Coordinates of C-alpha atoms and ligand atoms in Angstrom, one line a residue:
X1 CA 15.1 -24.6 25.7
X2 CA 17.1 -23.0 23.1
X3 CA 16.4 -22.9 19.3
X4 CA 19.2 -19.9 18.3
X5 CA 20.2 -21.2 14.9
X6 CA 18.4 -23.8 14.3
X7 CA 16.9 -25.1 11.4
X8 CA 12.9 -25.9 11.0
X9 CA 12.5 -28.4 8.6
X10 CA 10.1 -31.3 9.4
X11 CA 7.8 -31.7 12.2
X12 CA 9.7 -35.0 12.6
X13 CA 12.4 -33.4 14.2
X14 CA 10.6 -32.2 17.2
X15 CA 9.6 -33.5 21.2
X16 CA 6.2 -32.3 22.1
X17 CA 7.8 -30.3 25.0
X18 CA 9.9 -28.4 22.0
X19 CA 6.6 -28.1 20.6
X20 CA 4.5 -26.9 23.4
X21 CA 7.4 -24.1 24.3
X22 CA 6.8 -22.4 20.8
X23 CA 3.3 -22.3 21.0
X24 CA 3.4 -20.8 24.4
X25 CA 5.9 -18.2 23.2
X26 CA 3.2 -17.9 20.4
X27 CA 0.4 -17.3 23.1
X28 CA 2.5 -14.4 24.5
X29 CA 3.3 -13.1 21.5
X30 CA -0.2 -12.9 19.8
X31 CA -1.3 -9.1 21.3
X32 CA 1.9 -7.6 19.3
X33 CA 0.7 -9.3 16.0
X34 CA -1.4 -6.4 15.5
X35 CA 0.7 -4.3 17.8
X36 CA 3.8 -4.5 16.6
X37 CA 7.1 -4.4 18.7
X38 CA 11.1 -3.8 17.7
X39 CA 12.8 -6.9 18.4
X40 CA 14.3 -7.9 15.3
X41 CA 15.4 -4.1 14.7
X42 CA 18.1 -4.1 12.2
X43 CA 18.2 -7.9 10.8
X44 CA 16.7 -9.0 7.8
X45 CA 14.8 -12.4 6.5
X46 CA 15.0 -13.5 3.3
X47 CA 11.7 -15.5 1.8
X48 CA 12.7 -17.6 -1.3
X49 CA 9.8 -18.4 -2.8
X50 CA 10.1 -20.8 -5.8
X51 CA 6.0 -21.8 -5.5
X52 CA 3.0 -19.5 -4.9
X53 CA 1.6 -19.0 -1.6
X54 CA -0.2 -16.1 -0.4
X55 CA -0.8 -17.1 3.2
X56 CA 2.8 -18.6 4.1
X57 CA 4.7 -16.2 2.1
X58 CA 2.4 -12.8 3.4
X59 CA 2.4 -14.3 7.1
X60 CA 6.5 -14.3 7.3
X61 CA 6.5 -11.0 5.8
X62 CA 4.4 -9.9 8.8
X63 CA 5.4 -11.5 11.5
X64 CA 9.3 -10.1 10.5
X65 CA 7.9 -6.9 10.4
X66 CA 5.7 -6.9 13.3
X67 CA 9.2 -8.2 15.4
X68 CA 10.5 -4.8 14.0
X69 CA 12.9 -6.6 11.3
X70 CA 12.8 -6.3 7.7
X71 CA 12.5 -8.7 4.7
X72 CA 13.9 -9.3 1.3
X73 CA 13.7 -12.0 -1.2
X74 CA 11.6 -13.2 -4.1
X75 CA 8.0 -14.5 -5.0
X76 CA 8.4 -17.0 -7.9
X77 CA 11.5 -18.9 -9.7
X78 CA 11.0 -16.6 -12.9
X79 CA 12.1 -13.2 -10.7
X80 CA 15.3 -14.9 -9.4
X81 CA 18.4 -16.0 -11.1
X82 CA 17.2 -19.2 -11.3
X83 CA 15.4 -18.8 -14.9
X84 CA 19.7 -18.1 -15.8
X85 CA 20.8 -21.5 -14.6
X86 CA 21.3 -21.4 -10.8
X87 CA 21.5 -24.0 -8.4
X88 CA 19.4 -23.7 -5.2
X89 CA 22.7 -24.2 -3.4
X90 CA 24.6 -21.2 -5.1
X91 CA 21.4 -19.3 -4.4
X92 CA 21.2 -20.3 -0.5
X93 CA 25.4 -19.3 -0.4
X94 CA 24.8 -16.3 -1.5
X95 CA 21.5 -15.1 0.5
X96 CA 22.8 -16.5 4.1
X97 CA 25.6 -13.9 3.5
X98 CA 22.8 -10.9 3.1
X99 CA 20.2 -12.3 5.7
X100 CA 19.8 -13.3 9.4
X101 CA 17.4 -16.1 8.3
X102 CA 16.1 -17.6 5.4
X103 CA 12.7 -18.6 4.7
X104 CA 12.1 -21.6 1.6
X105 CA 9.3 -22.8 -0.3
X106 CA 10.7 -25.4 -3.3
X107 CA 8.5 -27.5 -5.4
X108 CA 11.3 -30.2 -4.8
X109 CA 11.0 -32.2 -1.5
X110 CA 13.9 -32.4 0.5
X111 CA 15.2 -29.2 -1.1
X112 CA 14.9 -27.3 2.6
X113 CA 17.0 -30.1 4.5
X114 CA 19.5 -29.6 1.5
X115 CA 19.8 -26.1 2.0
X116 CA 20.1 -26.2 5.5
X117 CA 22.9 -28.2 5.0
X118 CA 24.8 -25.8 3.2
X119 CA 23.7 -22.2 4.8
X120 CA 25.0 -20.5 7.7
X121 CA 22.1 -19.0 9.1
X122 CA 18.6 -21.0 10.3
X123 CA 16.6 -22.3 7.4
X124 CA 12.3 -22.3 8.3
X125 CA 11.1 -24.8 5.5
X126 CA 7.7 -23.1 3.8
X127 CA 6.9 -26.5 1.9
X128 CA 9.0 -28.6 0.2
X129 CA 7.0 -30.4 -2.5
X130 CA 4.8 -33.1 -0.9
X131 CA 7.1 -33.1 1.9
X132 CA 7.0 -30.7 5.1
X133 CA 5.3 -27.6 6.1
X134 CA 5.8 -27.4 9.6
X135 CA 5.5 -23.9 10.1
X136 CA 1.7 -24.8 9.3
X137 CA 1.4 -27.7 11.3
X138 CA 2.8 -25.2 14.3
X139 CA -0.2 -23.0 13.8
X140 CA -2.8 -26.1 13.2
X141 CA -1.8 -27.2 16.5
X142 CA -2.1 -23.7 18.1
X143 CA -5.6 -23.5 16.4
X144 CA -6.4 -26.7 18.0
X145 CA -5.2 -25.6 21.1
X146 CA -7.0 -22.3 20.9
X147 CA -10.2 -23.7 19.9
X148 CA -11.3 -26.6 21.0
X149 CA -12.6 -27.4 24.4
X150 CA -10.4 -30.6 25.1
X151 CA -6.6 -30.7 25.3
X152 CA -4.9 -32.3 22.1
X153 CA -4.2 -35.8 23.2
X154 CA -8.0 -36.0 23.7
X155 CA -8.5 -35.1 20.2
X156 CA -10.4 -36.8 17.6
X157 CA -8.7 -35.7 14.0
X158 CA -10.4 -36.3 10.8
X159 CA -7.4 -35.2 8.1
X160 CA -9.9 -35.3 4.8
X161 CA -8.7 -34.9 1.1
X162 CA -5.0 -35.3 -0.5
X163 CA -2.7 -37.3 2.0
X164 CA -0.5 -38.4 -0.4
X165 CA 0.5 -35.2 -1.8
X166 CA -0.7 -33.2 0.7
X167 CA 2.7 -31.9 2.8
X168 CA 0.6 -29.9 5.3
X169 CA -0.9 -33.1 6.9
X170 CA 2.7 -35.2 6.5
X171 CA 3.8 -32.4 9.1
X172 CA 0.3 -32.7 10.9
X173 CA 0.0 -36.5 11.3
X174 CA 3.9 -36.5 12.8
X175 CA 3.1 -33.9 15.3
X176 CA -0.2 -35.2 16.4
X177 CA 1.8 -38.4 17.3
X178 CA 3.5 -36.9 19.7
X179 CA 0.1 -36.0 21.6
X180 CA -1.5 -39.1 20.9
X181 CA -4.4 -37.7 19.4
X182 CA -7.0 -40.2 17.6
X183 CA -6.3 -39.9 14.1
X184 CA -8.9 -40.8 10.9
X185 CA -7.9 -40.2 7.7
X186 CA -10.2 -39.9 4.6
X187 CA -9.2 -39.9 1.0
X188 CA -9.8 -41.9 -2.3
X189 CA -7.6 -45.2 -2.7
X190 CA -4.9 -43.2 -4.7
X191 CA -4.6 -40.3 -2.4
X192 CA -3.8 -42.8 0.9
X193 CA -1.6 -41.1 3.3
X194 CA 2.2 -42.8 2.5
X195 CA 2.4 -46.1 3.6
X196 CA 5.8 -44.9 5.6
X197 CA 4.0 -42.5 7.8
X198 CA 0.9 -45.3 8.5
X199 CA 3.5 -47.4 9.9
X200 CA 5.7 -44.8 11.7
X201 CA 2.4 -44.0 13.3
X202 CA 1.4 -47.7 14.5
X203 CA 4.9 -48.2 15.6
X204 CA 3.9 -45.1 18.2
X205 CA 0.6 -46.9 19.1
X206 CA -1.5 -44.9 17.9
X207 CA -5.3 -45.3 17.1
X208 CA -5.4 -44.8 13.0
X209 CA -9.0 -44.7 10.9
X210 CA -8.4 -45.4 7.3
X211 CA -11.5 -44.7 5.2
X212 CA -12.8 -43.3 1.5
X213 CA -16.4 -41.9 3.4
X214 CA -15.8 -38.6 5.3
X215 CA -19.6 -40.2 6.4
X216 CA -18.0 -42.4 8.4
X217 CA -15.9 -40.3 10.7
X218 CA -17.8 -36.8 11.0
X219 CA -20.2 -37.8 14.0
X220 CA -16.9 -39.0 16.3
X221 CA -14.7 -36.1 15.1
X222 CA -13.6 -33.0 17.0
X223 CA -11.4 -31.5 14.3
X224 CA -12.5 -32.0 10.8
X225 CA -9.0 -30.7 8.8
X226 CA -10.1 -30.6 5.2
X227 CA -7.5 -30.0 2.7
X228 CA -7.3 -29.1 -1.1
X229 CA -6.6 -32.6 -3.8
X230 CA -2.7 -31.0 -4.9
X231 CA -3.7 -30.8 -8.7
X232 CA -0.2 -29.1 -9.1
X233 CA 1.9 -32.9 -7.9
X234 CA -0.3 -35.4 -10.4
X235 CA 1.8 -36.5 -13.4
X236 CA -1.2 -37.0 -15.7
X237 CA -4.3 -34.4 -15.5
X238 CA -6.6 -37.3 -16.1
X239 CA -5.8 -39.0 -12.4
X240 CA -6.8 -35.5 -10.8
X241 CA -9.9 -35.2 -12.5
X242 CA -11.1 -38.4 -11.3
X243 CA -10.5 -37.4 -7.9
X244 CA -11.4 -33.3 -8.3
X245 CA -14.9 -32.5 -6.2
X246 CA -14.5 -35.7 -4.3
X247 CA -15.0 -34.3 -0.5
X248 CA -17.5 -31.2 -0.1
X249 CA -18.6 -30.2 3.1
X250 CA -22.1 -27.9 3.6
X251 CA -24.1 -26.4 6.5
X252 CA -26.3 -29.4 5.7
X253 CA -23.6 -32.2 5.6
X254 CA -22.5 -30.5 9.2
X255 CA -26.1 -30.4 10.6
X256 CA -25.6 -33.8 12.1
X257 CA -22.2 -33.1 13.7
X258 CA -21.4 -32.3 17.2
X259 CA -21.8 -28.4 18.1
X260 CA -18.4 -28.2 19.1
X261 CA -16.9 -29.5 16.4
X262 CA -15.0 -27.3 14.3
X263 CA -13.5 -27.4 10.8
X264 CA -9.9 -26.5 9.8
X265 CA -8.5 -26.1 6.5
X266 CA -4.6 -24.7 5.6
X267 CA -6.4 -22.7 2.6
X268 CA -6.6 -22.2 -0.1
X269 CA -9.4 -24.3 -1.1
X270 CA -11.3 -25.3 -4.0
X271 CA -14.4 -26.8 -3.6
X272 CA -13.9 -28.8 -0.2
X273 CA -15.9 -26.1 1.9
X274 CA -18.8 -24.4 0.6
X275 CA -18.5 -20.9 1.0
X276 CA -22.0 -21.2 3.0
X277 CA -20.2 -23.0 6.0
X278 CA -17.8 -20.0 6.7
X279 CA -21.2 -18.4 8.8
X280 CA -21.4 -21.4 10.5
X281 CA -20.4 -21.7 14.3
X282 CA -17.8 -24.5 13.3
X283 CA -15.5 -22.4 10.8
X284 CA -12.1 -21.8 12.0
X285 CA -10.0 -21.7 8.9
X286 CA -9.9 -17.7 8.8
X287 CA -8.9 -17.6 12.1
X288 CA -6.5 -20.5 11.8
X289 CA -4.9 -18.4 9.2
X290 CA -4.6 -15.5 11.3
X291 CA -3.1 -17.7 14.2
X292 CA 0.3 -18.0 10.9
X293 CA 1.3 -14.5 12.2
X294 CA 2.0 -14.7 16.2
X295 CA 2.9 -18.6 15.4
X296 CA 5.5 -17.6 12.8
X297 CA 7.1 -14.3 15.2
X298 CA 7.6 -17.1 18.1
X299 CA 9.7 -19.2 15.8
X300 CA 11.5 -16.7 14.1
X301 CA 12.7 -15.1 17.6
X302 CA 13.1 -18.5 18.8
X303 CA 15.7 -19.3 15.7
X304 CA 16.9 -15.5 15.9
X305 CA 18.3 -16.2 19.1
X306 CA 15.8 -12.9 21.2
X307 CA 14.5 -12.8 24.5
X308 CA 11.2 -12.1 25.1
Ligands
NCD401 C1 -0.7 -25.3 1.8 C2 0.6 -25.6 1.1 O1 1.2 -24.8 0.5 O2 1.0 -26.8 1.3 N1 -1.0 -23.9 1.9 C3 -0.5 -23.2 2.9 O3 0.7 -23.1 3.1 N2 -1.4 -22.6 3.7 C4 -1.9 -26.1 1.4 C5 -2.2 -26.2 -0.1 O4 -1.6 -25.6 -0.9 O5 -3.2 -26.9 -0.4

């Protein structure tokens, strides 16, 4: 399989068997993210980062550095020349000329397809609006693979919180698709998962739970993914506070749950996860975070063209 120069944009774009090959790359890869080793001597990746992130951003910087490559680039809009009046597309010209890669978070969706569009070297897509993330989905994936004690197309996924804005579980629903996995989604009414992925995912066949009460799905699930409601993406601050605090798990809402159930979460988060839970033997979301660093030096050296 070969991803030299490719772009990663959307989960959308890939076959399970494209899938499975990164996260096996990933497996092999994960002693040397604490290790280190100096495959990506002498190129650079550039991180364009027009939204905050501490894990996404942080992660790339690592897993560059632990290939042995280096990395240049910005943290927010107001450091770049784009407070002067310049166009993501001049911006993406110019960088693809300095870097080997280029790594993009935009609060616009669809701004990481545009760019890969126009740049020479392989674009990752870091988020674009409530679009994609499929870097995270990558490493949700290897969590689940990692962690729990059935294969993924014997999973039962509870995605709990934001689906409509959320872009983390757009990329996650996709991919589980592919897999086949049991899928239950929990939100309020005005956070439903877009009506275009529901039906992209019952044209696949797959089993889809629709439902307001995370009651209703925690004693069947294996994975419960919560995520954060995106108060960032609501036009009117009155709509999120009606919806803020909605979901809250706690050691006592788990007690009835399976034992090996365990609980995800693409951090950061707000109030979804009690910090009491993190103690409990279903917490996975610090090492799900972790799993960002050999995940993201797989698909860099995949899209960087190296052997390993
Ligand atoms: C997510 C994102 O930016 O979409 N964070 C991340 O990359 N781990 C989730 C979020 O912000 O809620």
């Amino acid at each position: 399989m070969n991803f030299e120069r490719k772009h990663i944009i959307s989960t959308k774009d890939f076959s399970r068997d494209e899938i499975d090959f990164i996260l096996d790359r990933a497996a092999r890869l994960e002693p040397y993210a604490r290790k280190g080793m100096t495959v990506l001597n002498g190129r650079i990746v550039a991180t364009l980062f027009y939204e905050p992130s501490t894990r996404t951003r942080l992660s790339f910087d690592t897993a560059v550095k632990r290939l042995g490559g280096t990395t240049i680039g910005f943290d927010s809009a107001t450091s770049s020349s784009t407070v002067k009046g310049e166009t993501l597309a001049d911006t993406i010209r110019i960088i693809d000329s300095y870097a080997d890669a280029i790594i993009l978070r935009h609060p616009r969706e669809g701004a990481a397809r545009m760019a890969s569009e126009i740049s020479k070297v392989p674009v990752i897509n870091a988020g674009d609006g409530a679009g994609h993330h499929p870097t995270q989905t990558l490493l949700d994936l290897y969590t689940m693979r990692k962690e729990c004690k059935k294969p993924i197309s014997d999973l039962n996924v509870a995605i709990v919180g934001d689906l409509k804005y959320g872009r983390t579980v757009h990329s996650l629903a996709y991919a589980l698709s592919l897999y086949g996995a049991k899928l239950s989604f929990v939100s309020p009414e005005q956070l439903k998962m877009p009506a275009s992925i529901i039906n992209y995912l019952k044209r696949k066949g797959l089993s889809i739970t629709e439902t307001s009460s995370m009651q209703d799905v925690m004693a069947s699930a294996d994975v419960l993914y919560m995520t954060r409601i995106q108060k960032e993406r609501f036009p009117d601050p009155a709509e999120y506070q009606k919806v803020a605090g909605t979901y809250r798990i706690t050691p006592e809402s788990l007690a009835s749950i399976d034992g090996d159930t365990i609980v995800m979460h693409p951090l950061p988060r707000v109030d979804e996860i009690a910090p009491e839970v993190d103690a409990t033997k279903h917490a996975r979301y610090f090492q799900q975070s972790f799993y960002g660093v050999p995940v993201r030096m797989a698909v860099l050296s995949l899209v960087m063209g190296v052997d390993i």
